[in-house]
Amino acid sequence: MKKYCLFLFSLVFVISQSFAQNDPAAKKVLDAVSAKVRSLKSIVTTFSIRQLTSKGKDNGTKTGQISVKGQKYLLKQGRMEVICDGTKTYNYDGNKTVTVAAAEEPGQTLTPQKILSGAYDKDFSYKLMPAQGNFHVIELRPLDARKNFQKVTVYVDKAKSLITKAVILDKSNNTLQVSFTKINTSANLADNLFVFNKGKYPKDVEILD
């Protein structure tokens, strides 16, 4: 279970080929998403992560919940939790270990708020694809060839200007389908929700930093 969350957090969300220039129509959609997210005090959403191999084998679906407030977030997936207070991340493996690390620099990884925010213009080239029903579809390719994924396709709800799904294709042609449902944009989240409290975990929990 842990590997799914870590993959979502630390995709390190390409091939050397990129578009000659970014698509203004795609930028307009992404800018609208960014403006919408910046206007919100918080976002709480359930998510599912479905993993498919390059041969189409379904390796299962994991579910959880993400609470986001600015650069802070709390992700819960079964017994496992990841807390980011904006400075550090605390990754509890659901058993007896918490791994502490510096929060990633903006733009270096696809954290949950990164996926939801639509703020991709500095890290990706992007192109608007044919719409699918009520969704804009945008294909993004990382500008950094060292990333271990080829492209990300995001689906933007036309009416809400929110990203509800991201499909990530890695360099081995495996796919992660990340879907966001039950998106609550009016939750009142206390700041202490994003503060690591060792007392919440087993007494013998080991802190690794």
Short mmCIF file of C-alpha atoms in Angstrom, two decimals, residues 11 13-14 110 115 120 124-127 137-142 149-155 165-170 176:
data_model
loop_
_atom_site.label_atom_id
_atom_site.label_comp_id
_atom_site.label_asym_id
_atom_site.label_seq_id
_atom_site.Cartn_x
_atom_site.Cartn_y
_atom_site.Cartn_z
CA LEU A 11 7.11 10.70 -9.06
CA PHE A 13 3.86 13.16 -12.38
CA VAL A 14 9.32 11.63 -20.42
CA LEU A 110 3.55 15.82 -8.20
CA ILE A 115 -2.15 17.55 -9.26
CA TYR A 120 2.03 23.02 -14.46
CA PHE A 124 5.49 20.71 -18.37
CA SER A 125 4.67 21.35 -21.97
CA TYR A 126 0.95 20.99 -22.50
CA LYS A 127 -1.61 20.53 -25.24
CA VAL A 137 -8.53 16.87 -21.61
CA ILE A 138 -4.95 18.16 -21.43
CA GLU A 139 -1.82 16.18 -22.18
CA LEU A 140 1.31 17.20 -20.27
CA ARG A 141 4.89 16.16 -20.86
CA PRO A 142 7.61 16.92 -18.29
CA PHE A 149 7.23 9.00 -16.56
CA GLN A 150 6.37 9.89 -20.13
CA LYS A 151 3.26 11.98 -19.80
CA VAL A 152 0.30 12.94 -17.65
CA THR A 153 -3.21 13.38 -19.00
CA VAL A 154 -5.50 15.47 -16.80
CA TYR A 155 -9.27 15.75 -16.99
CA LYS A 165 -8.61 12.64 -12.85
CA ALA A 166 -4.97 12.23 -13.88
CA VAL A 167 -3.60 9.35 -15.94
CA ILE A 168 0.15 8.89 -15.56
CA LEU A 169 2.13 6.83 -18.09
CA ASP A 170 5.60 5.80 -16.95
CA LEU A 176 -1.56 4.95 -12.84
#
